[in-house]
mmCIF file of C-alpha atoms in Angstrom:
data_model
loop_
_atom_site.group_PDB
_atom_site.id
_atom_site.type_symbol
_atom_site.label_atom_id
_atom_site.label_comp_id
_atom_site.label_asym_id
_atom_site.label_seq_id
_atom_site.Cartn_x
_atom_site.Cartn_y
_atom_site.Cartn_z
ATOM 1 C CA UNK Z 1 11.946 21.225 -4.858
ATOM 2 C CA UNK Z 2 10.789 20.044 -1.429
ATOM 3 C CA UNK Z 3 7.325 21.520 -1.939
ATOM 4 C CA UNK Z 4 7.098 20.036 -5.440
ATOM 5 C CA UNK Z 5 8.111 16.627 -4.095
ATOM 6 C CA UNK Z 6 5.472 16.794 -1.372
ATOM 7 C CA UNK Z 7 2.760 17.896 -3.803
ATOM 8 C CA UNK Z 8 3.690 15.191 -6.326
ATOM 9 C CA UNK Z 9 3.743 12.565 -3.587
ATOM 10 C CA UNK Z 10 0.273 13.479 -2.388
ATOM 11 C CA UNK Z 11 -1.051 13.696 -5.951
ATOM 12 C CA UNK Z 12 0.387 10.282 -6.818
ATOM 13 C CA UNK Z 13 -1.264 8.672 -3.776
ATOM 14 C CA UNK Z 14 -4.631 10.322 -4.433
ATOM 15 C CA UNK Z 15 -4.510 9.644 -8.166
ATOM 16 C CA UNK Z 16 -3.571 5.998 -7.684
ATOM 17 C CA UNK Z 17 -6.289 5.344 -5.107
ATOM 18 C CA UNK Z 18 -9.092 7.076 -7.011
ATOM 19 C CA UNK Z 19 -8.317 5.474 -10.360
ATOM 20 C CA UNK Z 20 -8.355 2.042 -8.681
ATOM 21 C CA UNK Z 21 -5.271 0.762 -10.465
ATOM 22 C CA UNK Z 22 -6.517 1.315 -14.006
ATOM 23 C CA UNK Z 23 -4.147 4.229 -14.453
ATOM 24 C CA UNK Z 24 -1.732 3.188 -11.726
ATOM 25 C CA UNK Z 25 1.158 3.609 -14.114
ATOM 26 C CA UNK Z 26 0.504 7.347 -14.234
ATOM 27 C CA UNK Z 27 0.496 7.574 -10.437
ATOM 28 C CA UNK Z 28 3.750 5.610 -10.415
ATOM 29 C CA UNK Z 29 5.362 8.036 -12.874
ATOM 30 C CA UNK Z 30 4.261 11.024 -10.800
ATOM 31 C CA UNK Z 31 5.606 9.273 -7.692
ATOM 32 C CA UNK Z 32 8.936 8.584 -9.404
ATOM 33 C CA UNK Z 33 9.331 12.255 -10.297
ATOM 34 C CA UNK Z 34 8.491 13.146 -6.695
ATOM 35 C CA UNK Z 35 11.129 10.697 -5.404
ATOM 36 C CA UNK Z 36 13.776 12.292 -7.612
ATOM 37 C CA UNK Z 37 12.829 15.805 -6.524
ATOM 38 C CA UNK Z 38 12.705 14.728 -2.874
ATOM 39 C CA UNK Z 39 16.174 13.210 -3.065
ATOM 40 C CA UNK Z 40 17.522 16.390 -4.638
ATOM 41 C CA UNK Z 41 15.749 18.586 -2.068
ATOM 42 C CA UNK Z 42 17.228 16.698 0.909
ATOM 43 C CA UNK Z 43 20.511 18.520 0.286
ATOM 44 C CA UNK Z 44 18.968 21.811 1.466
ATOM 45 C CA UNK Z 45 19.192 21.878 5.299
ATOM 46 C CA UNK Z 46 16.380 24.450 5.660
ATOM 47 C CA UNK Z 47 13.669 22.286 4.101
ATOM 48 C CA UNK Z 48 14.943 18.860 5.052
ATOM 49 C CA UNK Z 49 11.745 17.902 6.891
ATOM 50 C CA UNK Z 50 9.479 18.813 4.018
ATOM 51 C CA UNK Z 51 11.826 17.081 1.586
ATOM 52 C CA UNK Z 52 11.701 13.911 3.673
ATOM 53 C CA UNK Z 53 7.910 14.052 3.830
ATOM 54 C CA UNK Z 54 7.730 14.508 0.062
ATOM 55 C CA UNK Z 55 10.208 11.695 -0.462
ATOM 56 C CA UNK Z 56 8.198 9.300 1.721
ATOM 57 C CA UNK Z 57 4.843 10.266 0.173
ATOM 58 C CA UNK Z 58 6.308 9.834 -3.296
ATOM 59 C CA UNK Z 59 7.681 6.394 -2.446
ATOM 60 C CA UNK Z 60 4.286 5.364 -1.067
ATOM 61 C CA UNK Z 61 2.573 6.660 -4.216
ATOM 62 C CA UNK Z 62 5.101 4.915 -6.457
ATOM 63 C CA UNK Z 63 4.816 1.542 -4.720
ATOM 64 C CA UNK Z 64 1.042 1.765 -4.382
ATOM 65 C CA UNK Z 65 0.688 2.686 -8.051
ATOM 66 C CA UNK Z 66 2.824 -0.243 -9.167
ATOM 67 C CA UNK Z 67 1.061 -2.734 -6.895
ATOM 68 C CA UNK Z 68 -2.417 -1.659 -7.990
ATOM 69 C CA UNK Z 69 -1.410 -1.630 -11.661
ATOM 70 C CA UNK Z 70 -0.023 -5.177 -11.439
ATOM 71 C CA UNK Z 71 -3.123 -6.323 -9.551
ATOM 72 C CA UNK Z 72 -5.393 -4.765 -12.161
ATOM 73 C CA UNK Z 73 -3.430 -6.361 -15.007
ATOM 74 C CA UNK Z 74 -3.570 -9.754 -13.272
ATOM 75 C CA UNK Z 75 -7.312 -9.427 -12.767
ATOM 76 C CA UNK Z 76 -7.890 -8.572 -16.421
ATOM 77 C CA UNK Z 77 -5.658 -11.455 -17.480
ATOM 78 C CA UNK Z 78 -7.491 -13.916 -15.248
ATOM 79 C CA UNK Z 79 -10.844 -12.712 -16.518
ATOM 80 C CA UNK Z 80 -9.749 -13.021 -20.144
ATOM 81 C CA UNK Z 81 -8.384 -16.499 -19.458
ATOM 82 C CA UNK Z 82 -11.607 -17.543 -17.792
ATOM 83 C CA UNK Z 83 -13.691 -16.236 -20.670
ATOM 84 C CA UNK Z 84 -11.501 -18.040 -23.185
ATOM 85 C CA UNK Z 85 -12.090 -21.317 -21.359
ATOM 86 C CA UNK Z 86 -15.870 -20.898 -21.625
ATOM 87 C CA UNK Z 87 -15.818 -20.953 -25.413
#
């Protein structure tokens, strides 16, 4: 579970950054799954370091995905509002 958490954390960060917030919700979901797996993997004393790294990467991916998704939604809303005022 520690390896899966680390992989999901890295994938969520990469996916969120390269989709530029448009699919940030998907990166956030992947990050959330990684957080859950990382929390479960912390119970194993042998892979505690890798579990912590996966947990932290997943939290970063989750937060980054949510922030970029909200920013993208706000930008689209502001653009739509601005276009509506032109008519």
